[in-house]
XYZ file of N, CA and C in Angstrom:
258
model
N 0.159 -14.643 16.850
C 0.708 -14.404 15.549
C 2.100 -13.798 15.618
N 2.432 -13.211 16.723
C 3.764 -12.640 16.856
C 4.661 -13.649 17.535
N 5.948 -13.493 17.334
C 6.911 -14.380 17.981
C 7.880 -13.532 18.778
N 8.675 -14.199 19.604
C 9.646 -13.466 20.410
C 10.738 -12.846 19.544
N 10.865 -13.298 18.283
C 11.854 -12.735 17.371
C 11.351 -11.462 16.702
N 10.117 -11.070 16.993
C 9.498 -9.892 16.373
C 9.374 -8.778 17.393
N 9.345 -7.526 16.901
C 9.110 -6.416 17.831
C 7.727 -6.564 18.458
N 7.608 -6.129 19.680
C 6.312 -6.183 20.343
C 5.340 -5.274 19.605
N 4.071 -5.683 19.563
C 3.060 -4.875 18.888
C 3.010 -3.484 19.499
N 3.220 -3.380 20.800
C 3.219 -2.070 21.455
C 4.314 -1.169 20.890
N 5.459 -1.766 20.559
C 6.550 -1.003 19.954
C 6.130 -0.480 18.577
N 5.427 -1.306 17.814
C 4.959 -0.893 16.501
C 3.891 0.194 16.616
N 2.963 0.022 17.533
C 1.915 1.020 17.745
C 2.527 2.328 18.234
N 3.629 2.250 18.945
C 4.321 3.448 19.406
C 4.816 4.318 18.257
N 4.854 3.773 17.067
C 5.275 4.519 15.881
C 4.087 5.181 15.169
N 2.884 5.067 15.717
C 1.665 5.533 15.036
C 1.696 7.026 14.708
N 2.194 7.856 15.596
C 2.238 9.293 15.327
C 3.115 9.606 14.136
N 4.269 8.998 14.096
C 5.176 9.174 12.980
C 4.569 8.631 11.686
N 3.902 7.472 11.792
C 3.243 6.894 10.622
C 2.151 7.814 10.089
N 1.402 8.434 10.994
C 0.334 9.351 10.565
C 0.908 10.532 9.793
N 1.995 11.082 10.278
C 2.618 12.203 9.566
C 3.084 11.783 8.174
N 3.681 10.627 8.078
C 4.128 10.122 6.781
C 2.937 9.886 5.857
N 1.907 9.225 6.350
C 0.729 8.927 5.526
C 0.029 10.203 5.074
N -0.059 11.202 5.942
C -0.688 12.468 5.554
C 0.110 13.169 4.462
N 1.407 12.987 4.465
C 2.223 13.552 3.405
C 2.048 12.827 2.079
N 1.638 11.573 2.137
C 1.466 10.770 0.929
C 0.052 10.833 0.365
N -0.918 11.101 1.225
C -2.328 11.072 0.816
C -2.909 12.474 0.864
N -3.801 12.756 -0.060
C -4.424 14.082 -0.093
C -5.582 14.196 0.892
N -6.061 13.086 1.400
C -7.217 13.056 2.288
C -6.800 12.494 3.650
N -7.108 13.221 4.719
C -6.709 12.793 6.068
C -7.357 11.473 6.469
N -8.611 11.260 6.067
C -9.280 10.002 6.397
C -8.624 8.826 5.682
N -8.265 9.022 4.429
C -7.557 7.970 3.689
C -6.194 7.700 4.332
N -5.529 8.742 4.776
C -4.232 8.582 5.443
C -4.391 7.749 6.710
N -5.442 8.002 7.467
C -5.685 7.223 8.686
C -5.956 5.762 8.346
N -6.694 5.518 7.263
C -6.929 4.143 6.816
C -5.616 3.452 6.472
N -4.718 4.171 5.811
C -3.408 3.618 5.447
C -2.624 3.248 6.705
N -2.655 4.111 7.714
C -1.958 3.829 8.980
C -2.550 2.585 9.638
N -3.860 2.514 9.703
C -4.494 1.354 10.320
C -4.161 0.075 9.571
N -4.196 0.121 8.234
C -3.828 -1.052 7.436
C -2.382 -1.460 7.696
N -1.523 -0.475 7.850
C -0.106 -0.747 8.127
C 0.062 -1.435 9.477
N -0.644 -0.948 10.484
C -0.542 -1.562 11.809
C -1.105 -2.976 11.812
N -2.156 -3.222 11.055
C -2.693 -4.584 10.935
C -1.668 -5.490 10.258
N -1.053 -4.993 9.192
C -0.018 -5.775 8.506
C 1.144 -6.076 9.450
N 1.527 -5.090 10.263
C 2.626 -5.282 11.218
C 2.251 -6.295 12.281
N 1.004 -6.313 12.655
C 0.541 -7.274 13.657
C 0.517 -8.685 13.072
N 0.036 -8.805 11.838
C -0.068 -10.124 11.210
C 1.294 -10.676 10.778
N 2.137 -9.808 10.250
C 3.439 -10.234 9.709
C 4.517 -9.254 10.158
N 4.884 -9.284 11.427
C 5.846 -8.301 11.948
C 7.240 -8.505 11.359
N 8.014 -7.427 11.329
C 9.395 -7.556 10.866
C 10.217 -8.333 11.895
N 11.341 -8.821 11.464
C 12.235 -9.507 12.401
C 12.750 -8.512 13.433
N 13.035 -8.988 14.613
C 13.478 -8.129 15.701
C 14.778 -7.396 15.355
N 15.641 -8.018 14.572
C 16.925 -7.395 14.265
C 16.822 -6.321 13.175
N 15.638 -6.110 12.613
C 15.435 -5.069 11.597
C 15.037 -3.760 12.264
N 15.462 -2.661 11.654
C 15.018 -1.351 12.111
C 13.549 -1.210 11.716
N 12.691 -0.905 12.665
C 11.247 -0.905 12.455
C 10.792 0.228 11.535
N 11.346 1.416 11.696
C 10.853 2.567 10.918
C 10.970 2.397 9.405
N 12.109 2.000 8.869
C 12.171 1.815 7.404
C 11.187 0.758 6.915
N 11.014 -0.295 7.696
C 10.065 -1.342 7.329
C 8.649 -0.781 7.314
N 8.262 -0.065 8.363
C 6.931 0.532 8.418
C 6.733 1.565 7.307
N 7.763 2.354 7.021
C 7.672 3.359 5.958
C 7.403 2.693 4.613
N 8.071 1.591 4.360
C 7.851 0.873 3.100
C 6.426 0.345 3.022
N 5.911 -0.187 4.123
C 4.533 -0.693 4.143
C 3.552 0.458 3.914
N 3.759 1.606 4.565
C 2.874 2.766 4.389
C 2.900 3.229 2.938
N 4.079 3.342 2.367
C 4.175 3.807 0.975
C 3.477 2.859 0.013
N 3.678 1.575 0.209
C 3.014 0.592 -0.666
C 1.502 0.641 -0.508
N 1.038 0.730 0.717
C -0.407 0.783 0.947
C -0.996 2.067 0.378
N -0.309 3.189 0.532
C -0.790 4.458 -0.021
C -0.888 4.364 -1.538
N 0.091 3.762 -2.174
C 0.047 3.602 -3.631
C -1.104 2.685 -4.032
N -1.340 1.615 -3.276
C -2.475 0.727 -3.555
C -3.793 1.495 -3.500
N -3.945 2.339 -2.491
C -5.178 3.124 -2.332
C -5.328 4.098 -3.493
N -4.270 4.796 -3.834
C -4.333 5.749 -4.955
C -4.660 5.038 -6.265
N -4.044 3.884 -6.495
C -4.314 3.113 -7.709
C -5.770 2.673 -7.753
N -6.276 2.200 -6.640
C -7.674 1.775 -6.559
C -8.620 2.939 -6.838
N -8.310 4.104 -6.279
C -9.153 5.277 -6.507
C -9.135 5.703 -7.973
N -7.958 5.637 -8.617
C -7.868 5.977 -10.043
C -8.704 5.023 -10.880
N -8.600 3.737 -10.585
C -9.357 2.737 -11.338
C -10.860 2.921 -11.143
N -11.265 3.189 -9.914
C -12.685 3.411 -9.650
C -13.175 4.641 -10.413
N -12.387 5.693 -10.405
C -12.752 6.912 -11.122
C -12.884 6.641 -12.624
N -11.961 5.875 -13.166
C -12.031 5.529 -14.589
C -13.282 4.711 -14.897
N -13.602 3.736 -14.052
C -14.815 2.936 -14.256
C -16.060 3.796 -14.185
N -16.093 4.729 -13.218
C -17.254 5.609 -13.091
C -17.390 6.521 -14.305
N -16.260 7.023 -14.822
C -16.290 7.860 -16.018
C -16.829 7.074 -17.217
N -16.346 5.852 -17.377
C -16.797 5.025 -18.482
C -18.278 4.675 -18.349
N -18.722 4.404 -17.148
C -20.126 4.045 -16.916
C -21.056 5.227 -17.156
N -20.564 6.447 -16.934
C -21.428 7.616 -17.103
C -21.588 8.015 -18.567
N -20.786 7.448 -19.437
C -20.870 7.798 -20.864
C -21.969 7.085 -21.551
């Protein structure tokens, strides 16, 4: 799935510590933050950025988007549960 024009997956995984710190700052739950990091690494593996792109800003954008998706999903689930309990 990766090409020679993409950063090596090992290079992307090498950013995991930094990604974890960013995700923990975005998420209130450490387990959810870890899920966001894992989802980000899967996305990077499936659709890596071009080699000529700086990897960190790209990964940061993916983490932020995934964190927002998780928060939105949790809000919607909470709303559904509230409505169902009435």
